[in-house]
Amino acid sequence: MQCRDIKLQIEAWWDRDLPPETAARVERHLETCPDCRAEYGPVTQLLRHPEPVAVPDGLRDRILAAVEPLPLPVAGKSDNRRHPRPWIGFLHAPWAGALAACLTFAFLAWVSSMIPVGGSHIEEPVVTNPPSPLVLASWAGALTMPGQMGALPAIARAAVFEQVVQERAAPPETFVRNRISDQDLPSLDATPAIPQIPILLRLSALGA
Amino acid sequence: MSHDKLTDGELVRAVLGGDRQAFGVLVDRHLSAVVAVVGRIVCNRADVEDLAQDTFVRAFGRLGQYGQEHSFRNWLLKIATNLSLNHLQARKRERGRYLRLAETRGEAVAEVDEGPELPSPREWQYWLSKLDESQRAAIVLFHFHEMSYAEVAEALDAPINTVRTYLHRGRKRLRELMSVRPLPESEPCSAVI
Ligand SMILES: [Zn+2]
């Protein structure tokens, strides 16, 4: 095996993708060729022989002491905080926008049918405290584009902003990790998500 | 029957059945792997203990959700990885807030105390700390804990191709860094700033 073969194979070797015989040849070459050893040796050494990380003294006992007062876990119990409810998934479906628009349109049609036409004075619609069409359109916009802050119409954006402000207003201490509260560990998703549930709740509170 | 002879899955079922001591056996079996993953991703040793503890406490609370289709170790290491990456993100946010606050008040930015134990360039941790968190996590899980691509992808909630990219870019960066001679002087760990 030549140095140029190593150059071609080294990534696959690190990836553990090579058949055993080829891997053995790469290894042999690295042992015997000073150039390739200088080039790939340090990283290989780092990847193959990481230094151990020492377990702090007494950590085991502290863990068990921390677990002791916790209630026993229940078999099969799912954690809704971590796993979004299935119906949230529809927000990301391609047809979600169309559905939201249809629902909004139907609701608007219903609201407007409550308003008598042609009279000299227009009575209050029957619906108590009806949301304005602009508000509804905003909610529809918010539903169709849950991930795009910039595209949200102004009113929905204001509601979202209010939510974000509430979250940001938390004192700095909240960023210092509390000793476990299983309740509120953040998910791996680092990007702060636009709160979708409050929007839905508000929409349902409006009667849609 | 002695706990030692039970598989991880059987120990989990024992805990769910009320046998708390079985959890101690799971801690004994996997504590060093959890400490290693956390320590290698987080870089700052002062936080390792808390994060390792949090990993087990969290795992205990969710033991009922552990699906036996994954190895218990990998399930645990996924929790450890998530907590470590979240921790790094939180520290970055904290640091950003601190800097903005200092800027608006016109104050000089004081050195942030990162703890006494920063890795030196003589240590492997120094090199790992120079990588992006995701690259580092992928390298730690794939190379140091011998997970497969699929297992790393599962742990990082990322597609397999993304994991491949993390690994390739991470190793490329390591090669660039480690080919620099002489070794650079000690500097703050970029990963936790
Ligand atoms: Zn060579």
Short mmCIF file of N, CA, C and O in Angstrom, two decimals, chain A residues 10-11 14-17 38-40 42-43 46-48 50-57 59-60 62-64 66-79 81-83 168 170-172 175-180 182 185-190, chain B residues 15-16 18 20 23-24 27-28 31-32 35-36 39-40 49-54 56-58 60-65 82-83 85-87 89-90 93-94 97 124 127-128 139 142-144 146-149 155-157 164 167-168 171 174-175 178 181:
data_model
loop_
_atom_site.label_atom_id
_atom_site.label_comp_id
_atom_site.label_asym_id
_atom_site.label_seq_id
_atom_site.Cartn_x
_atom_site.Cartn_y
_atom_site.Cartn_z
N ILE A 10 -7.96 6.77 4.27
CA ILE A 10 -7.89 7.04 5.71
C ILE A 10 -9.26 7.38 6.31
O ILE A 10 -9.59 6.92 7.41
N GLU A 11 -10.06 8.15 5.55
CA GLU A 11 -11.38 8.51 6.09
C GLU A 11 -12.24 7.26 6.28
O GLU A 11 -12.92 7.11 7.30
N TRP A 14 -11.04 5.43 9.30
CA TRP A 14 -11.55 6.05 10.54
C TRP A 14 -13.05 5.78 10.70
O TRP A 14 -13.55 5.65 11.81
N ASP A 15 -13.75 5.71 9.57
CA ASP A 15 -15.20 5.46 9.61
C ASP A 15 -15.53 3.99 9.88
O ASP A 15 -16.71 3.64 9.93
N ARG A 16 -14.51 3.15 9.99
CA ARG A 16 -14.70 1.70 10.18
C ARG A 16 -15.47 1.08 9.02
O ARG A 16 -16.24 0.15 9.18
N ASP A 17 -15.27 1.65 7.84
CA ASP A 17 -15.97 1.17 6.65
C ASP A 17 -15.15 0.18 5.83
O ASP A 17 -15.66 -0.38 4.86
N ALA A 38 3.31 10.96 10.61
CA ALA A 38 3.32 12.38 10.99
C ALA A 38 2.01 13.05 10.59
O ALA A 38 1.48 13.89 11.32
N GLU A 39 1.49 12.62 9.44
CA GLU A 39 0.28 13.26 8.91
C GLU A 39 -0.98 12.83 9.68
O GLU A 39 -1.82 13.65 10.03
N TYR A 40 -1.12 11.54 9.87
CA TYR A 40 -2.38 11.02 10.42
C TYR A 40 -2.25 10.45 11.83
O TYR A 40 -3.25 10.12 12.46
N PRO A 42 -1.29 11.71 14.92
CA PRO A 42 -1.86 12.34 16.11
C PRO A 42 -3.38 12.18 16.21
O PRO A 42 -3.90 11.86 17.28
N VAL A 43 -4.08 12.39 15.09
CA VAL A 43 -5.54 12.25 15.14
C VAL A 43 -5.93 10.81 15.41
O VAL A 43 -6.83 10.54 16.23
N LEU A 46 -5.51 10.10 18.94
CA LEU A 46 -6.57 10.73 19.74
C LEU A 46 -7.87 9.94 19.64
O LEU A 46 -8.54 9.70 20.65
N LEU A 47 -8.19 9.50 18.41
CA LEU A 47 -9.48 8.83 18.21
C LEU A 47 -9.49 7.41 18.78
O LEU A 47 -10.52 6.93 19.24
N ARG A 48 -8.33 6.78 18.74
CA ARG A 48 -8.31 5.37 19.15
C ARG A 48 -7.98 5.18 20.61
O ARG A 48 -8.34 4.16 21.19
N PRO A 50 -8.50 7.44 23.55
CA PRO A 50 -8.84 8.59 24.39
C PRO A 50 -8.43 8.30 25.82
O PRO A 50 -8.51 7.15 26.27
N GLU A 51 -7.96 9.33 26.48
CA GLU A 51 -7.63 9.11 27.88
C GLU A 51 -8.92 8.89 28.66
O GLU A 51 -9.95 9.48 28.33
N PRO A 52 -8.87 8.07 29.66
CA PRO A 52 -10.10 7.85 30.43
C PRO A 52 -10.49 9.09 31.22
O PRO A 52 -9.64 9.93 31.52
N VAL A 53 -11.77 9.21 31.48
CA VAL A 53 -12.24 10.30 32.33
C VAL A 53 -12.54 9.69 33.69
O VAL A 53 -13.30 8.73 33.79
N ALA A 54 -11.91 10.24 34.72
CA ALA A 54 -12.07 9.65 36.05
C ALA A 54 -13.46 9.94 36.60
O ALA A 54 -13.99 11.04 36.45
N VAL A 55 -14.05 8.95 37.23
CA VAL A 55 -15.33 9.15 37.90
C VAL A 55 -15.07 9.84 39.24
O VAL A 55 -14.27 9.34 40.03
N PRO A 56 -15.71 10.98 39.46
CA PRO A 56 -15.45 11.69 40.73
C PRO A 56 -15.81 10.82 41.94
O PRO A 56 -16.76 10.05 41.90
N ASP A 57 -15.02 10.98 42.98
CA ASP A 57 -15.25 10.20 44.20
C ASP A 57 -16.65 10.44 44.74
O ASP A 57 -17.10 11.58 44.81
N LEU A 59 -19.48 9.95 43.61
CA LEU A 59 -20.57 10.34 42.71
C LEU A 59 -21.70 9.31 42.71
O LEU A 59 -22.88 9.64 42.71
N ARG A 60 -21.31 8.03 42.74
CA ARG A 60 -22.33 6.98 42.73
C ARG A 60 -23.31 7.17 43.89
O ARG A 60 -24.53 7.12 43.69
N ARG A 62 -23.93 9.85 45.59
CA ARG A 62 -24.72 11.07 45.45
C ARG A 62 -25.86 10.87 44.46
O ARG A 62 -26.96 11.38 44.65
N ILE A 63 -25.59 10.12 43.42
CA ILE A 63 -26.66 9.84 42.44
C ILE A 63 -27.78 9.06 43.11
O ILE A 63 -28.96 9.39 42.99
N LEU A 64 -27.40 8.02 43.84
CA LEU A 64 -28.44 7.19 44.46
C LEU A 64 -29.22 7.99 45.51
O LEU A 64 -30.42 7.82 45.66
N ALA A 66 -29.81 11.14 45.30
CA ALA A 66 -30.69 12.06 44.58
C ALA A 66 -31.92 11.33 44.03
O ALA A 66 -32.99 11.91 43.89
N VAL A 67 -31.74 10.06 43.72
CA VAL A 67 -32.84 9.28 43.14
C VAL A 67 -33.80 8.79 44.22
O VAL A 67 -35.00 8.67 44.00
N GLU A 68 -33.24 8.58 45.40
CA GLU A 68 -34.00 7.98 46.51
C GLU A 68 -35.39 8.60 46.73
O GLU A 68 -36.38 7.88 46.81
N PRO A 69 -35.47 9.93 46.87
CA PRO A 69 -36.79 10.49 47.18
C PRO A 69 -37.76 10.52 45.99
O PRO A 69 -38.93 10.85 46.17
N LEU A 70 -37.30 10.18 44.81
CA LEU A 70 -38.17 10.27 43.64
C LEU A 70 -39.19 9.13 43.65
O LEU A 70 -38.88 8.03 44.10
N PRO A 71 -40.38 9.41 43.15
CA PRO A 71 -41.37 8.33 43.05
C PRO A 71 -40.91 7.29 42.04
O PRO A 71 -40.16 7.61 41.11
N LEU A 72 -41.33 6.08 42.23
CA LEU A 72 -40.96 5.01 41.29
C LEU A 72 -41.50 5.34 39.91
O LEU A 72 -42.63 5.78 39.78
N PRO A 73 -40.69 5.13 38.89
CA PRO A 73 -41.20 5.34 37.54
C PRO A 73 -42.28 4.31 37.21
O PRO A 73 -42.28 3.22 37.78
N VAL A 74 -43.17 4.71 36.31
CA VAL A 74 -44.27 3.82 35.96
C VAL A 74 -44.03 3.27 34.56
O VAL A 74 -43.71 4.00 33.65
N ALA A 75 -44.18 1.96 34.43
CA ALA A 75 -43.91 1.31 33.14
C ALA A 75 -44.81 1.87 32.05
O ALA A 75 -46.01 2.08 32.25
N GLY A 76 -44.18 2.16 30.91
CA GLY A 76 -44.95 2.57 29.73
C GLY A 76 -45.48 3.98 29.78
O GLY A 76 -46.15 4.43 28.86
N LYS A 77 -45.19 4.69 30.87
CA LYS A 77 -45.73 6.05 30.97
C LYS A 77 -44.97 6.94 30.01
O LYS A 77 -43.75 7.04 30.06
N SER A 78 -45.71 7.59 29.15
CA SER A 78 -45.03 8.47 28.19
C SER A 78 -44.98 9.87 28.75
O SER A 78 -45.80 10.26 29.58
N ASP A 79 -44.01 10.59 28.28
CA ASP A 79 -43.78 11.94 28.78
C ASP A 79 -44.17 12.93 27.70
O ASP A 79 -43.48 13.10 26.72
N ARG A 81 -44.23 16.04 27.66
CA ARG A 81 -43.43 17.25 27.49
C ARG A 81 -42.33 17.02 26.47
O ARG A 81 -41.99 17.91 25.73
N ARG A 82 -41.78 15.81 26.50
CA ARG A 82 -40.68 15.56 25.58
C ARG A 82 -41.18 15.21 24.20
O ARG A 82 -40.60 15.55 23.21
N HIS A 83 -42.28 14.46 24.17
CA HIS A 83 -42.75 13.99 22.88
C HIS A 83 -44.01 14.75 22.55
O HIS A 83 -45.05 14.51 23.15
N ARG A 168 -38.26 35.47 28.17
CA ARG A 168 -36.96 36.12 28.30
C ARG A 168 -36.85 36.86 29.62
O ARG A 168 -35.77 37.14 30.11
N ALA A 170 -37.48 35.94 32.40
CA ALA A 170 -37.08 35.11 33.52
C ALA A 170 -35.71 35.56 34.03
O ALA A 170 -34.86 35.97 33.25
N PRO A 171 -35.50 35.52 35.33
CA PRO A 171 -34.22 35.98 35.88
C PRO A 171 -33.07 35.10 35.41
O PRO A 171 -33.30 33.96 35.04
N PRO A 172 -31.86 35.66 35.38
CA PRO A 172 -30.71 34.92 34.87
C PRO A 172 -30.52 33.57 35.54
O PRO A 172 -30.00 32.65 34.95
N PHE A 175 -31.09 30.26 33.92
CA PHE A 175 -30.18 29.66 32.96
C PHE A 175 -29.12 28.83 33.66
O PHE A 175 -28.43 28.05 33.05
N VAL A 176 -28.97 29.09 34.93
CA VAL A 176 -28.05 28.25 35.68
C VAL A 176 -28.81 26.97 35.97
O VAL A 176 -29.89 26.99 36.51
N ARG A 177 -28.27 25.90 35.52
CA ARG A 177 -29.01 24.66 35.59
C ARG A 177 -29.37 24.31 37.02
O ARG A 177 -28.55 24.26 37.90
N ASN A 178 -30.63 24.09 37.25
CA ASN A 178 -31.04 23.59 38.54
C ASN A 178 -30.65 22.14 38.63
O ASN A 178 -30.60 21.44 37.65
N ARG A 179 -30.40 21.74 39.84
CA ARG A 179 -30.27 20.30 40.07
C ARG A 179 -31.58 19.70 39.60
O ARG A 179 -32.64 20.19 39.91
N ILE A 180 -31.46 18.60 39.00
CA ILE A 180 -32.51 18.02 38.19
C ILE A 180 -33.90 18.44 38.56
O ILE A 180 -34.33 18.35 39.68
N ASP A 182 -36.91 17.06 36.58
CA ASP A 182 -37.19 16.25 35.41
C ASP A 182 -38.22 16.97 34.56
O ASP A 182 -38.37 16.71 33.38
N LEU A 185 -36.24 20.16 31.79
CA LEU A 185 -35.00 20.18 31.04
C LEU A 185 -35.32 20.49 29.60
O LEU A 185 -36.27 19.98 29.04
N PRO A 186 -34.53 21.36 29.01
CA PRO A 186 -34.81 21.72 27.63
C PRO A 186 -34.54 20.55 26.71
O PRO A 186 -33.75 19.67 27.03
N SER A 187 -35.19 20.56 25.59
CA SER A 187 -34.95 19.48 24.65
C SER A 187 -33.69 19.79 23.87
O SER A 187 -33.12 20.86 23.97
N LEU A 188 -33.28 18.84 23.07
CA LEU A 188 -32.05 19.03 22.30
C LEU A 188 -32.20 20.14 21.29
O LEU A 188 -31.25 20.77 20.88
N ASP A 189 -33.42 20.38 20.88
CA ASP A 189 -33.67 21.47 19.95
C ASP A 189 -33.18 22.76 20.55
O ASP A 189 -33.77 23.27 21.49
N ALA A 190 -32.10 23.28 20.03
CA ALA A 190 -31.55 24.48 20.64
C ALA A 190 -32.28 25.72 20.17
O ALA A 190 -32.36 26.71 20.87
N VAL B 15 -36.66 -2.46 38.57
CA VAL B 15 -36.87 -1.13 39.17
C VAL B 15 -38.34 -0.76 39.04
O VAL B 15 -38.98 -0.29 39.99
N LEU B 16 -38.89 -0.98 37.85
CA LEU B 16 -40.30 -0.63 37.62
C LEU B 16 -41.22 -1.44 38.53
O LEU B 16 -42.30 -0.99 38.88
N GLY B 18 -40.51 -2.04 41.55
CA GLY B 18 -40.36 -1.57 42.92
C GLY B 18 -39.00 -1.85 43.55
O GLY B 18 -38.76 -1.49 44.70
N ARG B 20 -35.68 -0.79 44.01
CA ARG B 20 -34.82 0.38 43.79
C ARG B 20 -33.34 0.01 43.75
O ARG B 20 -32.55 0.70 43.12
N PHE B 23 -31.59 -0.27 40.48
CA PHE B 23 -31.10 0.93 39.80
C PHE B 23 -29.64 1.19 40.16
O PHE B 23 -28.86 1.66 39.34
N GLY B 24 -29.28 0.86 41.41
CA GLY B 24 -27.88 1.01 41.82
C GLY B 24 -26.95 0.16 40.95
O GLY B 24 -25.83 0.59 40.62
N VAL B 27 -26.46 1.94 37.73
CA VAL B 27 -25.52 3.05 37.91
C VAL B 27 -24.09 2.50 37.91
O VAL B 27 -23.20 3.03 37.24
N ASP B 28 -23.88 1.42 38.65
CA ASP B 28 -22.54 0.83 38.70
C ASP B 28 -22.04 0.45 37.31
O ASP B 28 -20.89 0.66 36.97
N LEU B 31 -21.93 4.14 34.97
CA LEU B 31 -21.49 5.45 35.44
C LEU B 31 -20.24 5.93 34.70
O LEU B 31 -20.15 7.09 34.29
N SER B 32 -19.27 5.03 34.50
CA SER B 32 -18.03 5.51 33.89
C SER B 32 -18.26 5.94 32.44
O SER B 32 -17.68 6.94 31.98
N VAL B 35 -19.98 9.39 32.60
CA VAL B 35 -19.00 10.42 32.99
C VAL B 35 -18.08 10.73 31.82
O VAL B 35 -17.76 11.90 31.54
N ALA B 36 -17.68 9.68 31.09
CA ALA B 36 -16.76 9.90 29.97
C ALA B 36 -17.42 10.71 28.86
O ALA B 36 -16.84 11.66 28.33
N GLY B 39 -17.94 14.28 30.14
CA GLY B 39 -16.65 14.96 30.28
C GLY B 39 -16.04 15.32 28.95
O GLY B 39 -15.44 16.37 28.80
N ARG B 40 -16.22 14.44 27.96
CA ARG B 40 -15.60 14.69 26.66
C ARG B 40 -16.37 15.71 25.85
O ARG B 40 -15.81 16.39 25.00
N GLU B 49 -19.71 16.41 37.00
CA GLU B 49 -20.38 15.68 38.07
C GLU B 49 -21.88 15.95 38.07
O GLU B 49 -22.70 15.04 38.13
N ASP B 50 -22.23 17.24 37.99
CA ASP B 50 -23.66 17.58 37.98
C ASP B 50 -24.38 16.95 36.80
O ASP B 50 -25.48 16.43 36.94
N LEU B 51 -23.74 17.03 35.64
CA LEU B 51 -24.41 16.52 34.44
C LEU B 51 -24.55 15.00 34.48
O LEU B 51 -25.56 14.45 34.06
N ALA B 52 -23.54 14.33 35.01
CA ALA B 52 -23.64 12.87 35.12
C ALA B 52 -24.76 12.51 36.09
O ALA B 52 -25.56 11.60 35.84
N GLN B 53 -24.83 13.24 37.19
CA GLN B 53 -25.89 12.97 38.15
C GLN B 53 -27.26 13.24 37.53
O GLN B 53 -28.19 12.44 37.66
N ASP B 54 -27.37 14.37 36.84
CA ASP B 54 -28.64 14.70 36.19
C ASP B 54 -29.05 13.62 35.20
O ASP B 54 -30.23 13.32 35.05
N PHE B 56 -28.54 10.41 35.33
CA PHE B 56 -29.14 9.25 35.99
C PHE B 56 -30.49 9.60 36.64
O PHE B 56 -31.42 8.79 36.63
N VAL B 57 -30.57 10.79 37.20
CA VAL B 57 -31.84 11.17 37.81
C VAL B 57 -32.92 11.24 36.74
O VAL B 57 -34.05 10.77 36.92
N ARG B 58 -32.56 11.81 35.63
CA ARG B 58 -33.52 11.92 34.54
C ARG B 58 -33.89 10.54 33.99
O ARG B 58 -35.04 10.25 33.72
N PHE B 60 -33.87 7.80 35.60
CA PHE B 60 -34.75 7.13 36.57
C PHE B 60 -36.20 7.56 36.36
O PHE B 60 -37.10 6.73 36.30
N GLY B 61 -36.40 8.86 36.21
CA GLY B 61 -37.76 9.36 36.03
C GLY B 61 -38.41 8.83 34.75
O GLY B 61 -39.63 8.77 34.65
N ARG B 62 -37.60 8.50 33.80
CA ARG B 62 -38.14 8.07 32.50
C ARG B 62 -37.96 6.59 32.23
O ARG B 62 -38.12 6.16 31.08
N LEU B 63 -37.63 5.87 33.24
CA LEU B 63 -37.34 4.46 33.03
C LEU B 63 -38.54 3.74 32.40
O LEU B 63 -38.36 2.80 31.62
N GLY B 64 -39.73 4.22 32.72
CA GLY B 64 -40.93 3.58 32.16
C GLY B 64 -41.02 3.73 30.66
O GLY B 64 -41.75 3.00 29.99
N GLN B 65 -40.29 4.69 30.12
CA GLN B 65 -40.35 4.91 28.67
C GLN B 65 -39.22 4.21 27.93
O GLN B 65 -39.16 4.31 26.70
N ASN B 82 -27.60 14.77 25.26
CA ASN B 82 -28.56 15.89 25.20
C ASN B 82 -28.31 16.90 26.32
O ASN B 82 -28.29 18.11 26.08
N LEU B 83 -28.15 16.38 27.53
CA LEU B 83 -27.93 17.28 28.66
C LEU B 83 -26.64 18.09 28.46
O LEU B 83 -26.60 19.28 28.74
N LEU B 85 -25.08 18.89 25.60
CA LEU B 85 -25.21 19.90 24.53
C LEU B 85 -26.10 21.06 24.99
O LEU B 85 -25.81 22.22 24.71
N ASN B 86 -27.18 20.72 25.70
CA ASN B 86 -28.04 21.79 26.22
C ASN B 86 -27.28 22.68 27.19
O ASN B 86 -27.46 23.89 27.22
N HIS B 87 -26.46 22.05 27.98
CA HIS B 87 -25.66 22.78 28.96
C HIS B 87 -24.73 23.78 28.25
O HIS B 87 -24.61 24.94 28.65
N GLN B 89 -25.16 25.07 25.30
CA GLN B 89 -25.99 26.13 24.73
C GLN B 89 -26.36 27.16 25.80
O GLN B 89 -26.31 28.36 25.57
N ALA B 90 -26.75 26.66 26.96
CA ALA B 90 -27.15 27.56 28.04
C ALA B 90 -25.99 28.45 28.46
O ALA B 90 -26.16 29.64 28.73
N ARG B 93 -25.59 31.18 25.92
CA ARG B 93 -26.61 32.21 26.08
C ARG B 93 -26.28 33.10 27.26
O ARG B 93 -26.36 34.32 27.20
N GLU B 94 -25.89 32.46 28.35
CA GLU B 94 -25.57 33.19 29.57
C GLU B 94 -24.42 34.18 29.30
O GLU B 94 -24.47 35.33 29.69
N ARG B 97 -25.61 37.09 27.21
CA ARG B 97 -26.37 38.05 28.01
C ARG B 97 -25.43 38.90 28.86
O ARG B 97 -25.60 40.11 28.98
N TRP B 124 -5.81 15.66 25.41
CA TRP B 124 -6.74 15.41 24.30
C TRP B 124 -7.96 16.31 24.39
O TRP B 124 -8.53 16.70 23.39
N TRP B 127 -7.97 19.50 22.35
CA TRP B 127 -8.26 19.42 20.92
C TRP B 127 -9.74 19.24 20.67
O TRP B 127 -10.30 19.88 19.79
N LEU B 128 -10.34 18.39 21.47
CA LEU B 128 -11.79 18.21 21.30
C LEU B 128 -12.54 19.51 21.53
O LEU B 128 -13.52 19.81 20.88
N ILE B 139 -18.01 12.67 17.34
CA ILE B 139 -16.70 11.99 17.46
C ILE B 139 -16.63 11.20 18.77
O ILE B 139 -16.17 10.06 18.80
N PHE B 142 -19.02 8.11 18.38
CA PHE B 142 -18.62 7.14 17.34
C PHE B 142 -17.26 6.53 17.65
O PHE B 142 -17.09 5.31 17.56
N HIS B 143 -16.30 7.35 17.99
CA HIS B 143 -14.93 6.84 18.16
C HIS B 143 -14.64 6.36 19.58
O HIS B 143 -13.99 5.36 19.77
N PHE B 144 -15.09 7.11 20.56
CA PHE B 144 -14.71 6.76 21.93
C PHE B 144 -15.67 5.76 22.55
O PHE B 144 -15.33 5.07 23.49
N GLU B 146 -17.73 3.81 20.50
CA GLU B 146 -17.94 2.77 19.50
C GLU B 146 -19.39 2.55 19.13
O GLU B 146 -19.84 1.43 18.92
N MET B 147 -20.11 3.65 19.05
CA MET B 147 -21.46 3.55 18.52
C MET B 147 -21.38 3.46 16.99
O MET B 147 -20.41 3.94 16.39
N SER B 148 -22.41 2.88 16.40
CA SER B 148 -22.49 2.87 14.94
C SER B 148 -23.02 4.23 14.46
O SER B 148 -23.49 5.04 15.28
N TYR B 149 -22.96 4.45 13.15
CA TYR B 149 -23.58 5.67 12.61
C TYR B 149 -25.03 5.79 13.06
O TYR B 149 -25.49 6.85 13.47
N ALA B 155 -28.78 9.05 18.86
CA ALA B 155 -28.43 9.82 20.06
C ALA B 155 -28.51 11.32 19.81
O ALA B 155 -28.87 12.10 20.68
N LEU B 156 -28.15 11.74 18.59
CA LEU B 156 -28.11 13.18 18.30
C LEU B 156 -29.39 13.66 17.62
O LEU B 156 -29.51 14.84 17.29
N ASP B 157 -30.34 12.75 17.40
CA ASP B 157 -31.55 13.10 16.67
C ASP B 157 -31.21 13.76 15.34
O ASP B 157 -31.76 14.81 15.00
N ARG B 164 -22.29 11.66 9.46
CA ARG B 164 -21.07 11.48 8.66
C ARG B 164 -20.36 12.81 8.45
O ARG B 164 -19.14 12.90 8.56
N LEU B 167 -18.59 13.95 11.53
CA LEU B 167 -17.36 13.18 11.77
C LEU B 167 -16.24 13.64 10.84
O LEU B 167 -15.11 13.88 11.27
N HIS B 168 -16.57 13.78 9.56
CA HIS B 168 -15.53 14.14 8.60
C HIS B 168 -14.99 15.54 8.88
O HIS B 168 -13.78 15.76 8.90
N ARG B 171 -12.91 15.57 12.14
CA ARG B 171 -11.56 14.99 12.01
C ARG B 171 -10.65 15.88 11.16
O ARG B 171 -9.45 16.00 11.43
N LEU B 174 -9.50 18.54 13.39
CA LEU B 174 -8.50 18.02 14.32
C LEU B 174 -7.15 17.90 13.62
O LEU B 174 -6.11 18.23 14.21
N ARG B 175 -7.18 17.43 12.38
CA ARG B 175 -5.91 17.29 11.65
C ARG B 175 -5.25 18.63 11.45
O ARG B 175 -4.03 18.77 11.61
N MET B 178 -3.96 19.81 14.90
CA MET B 178 -2.88 19.04 15.49
C MET B 178 -1.61 19.07 14.64
O MET B 178 -0.55 18.65 15.10
N ARG B 181 2.65 23.13 14.67
CA ARG B 181 3.76 22.91 15.59
C ARG B 181 4.45 24.24 15.83
O ARG B 181 4.57 25.02 14.90
#
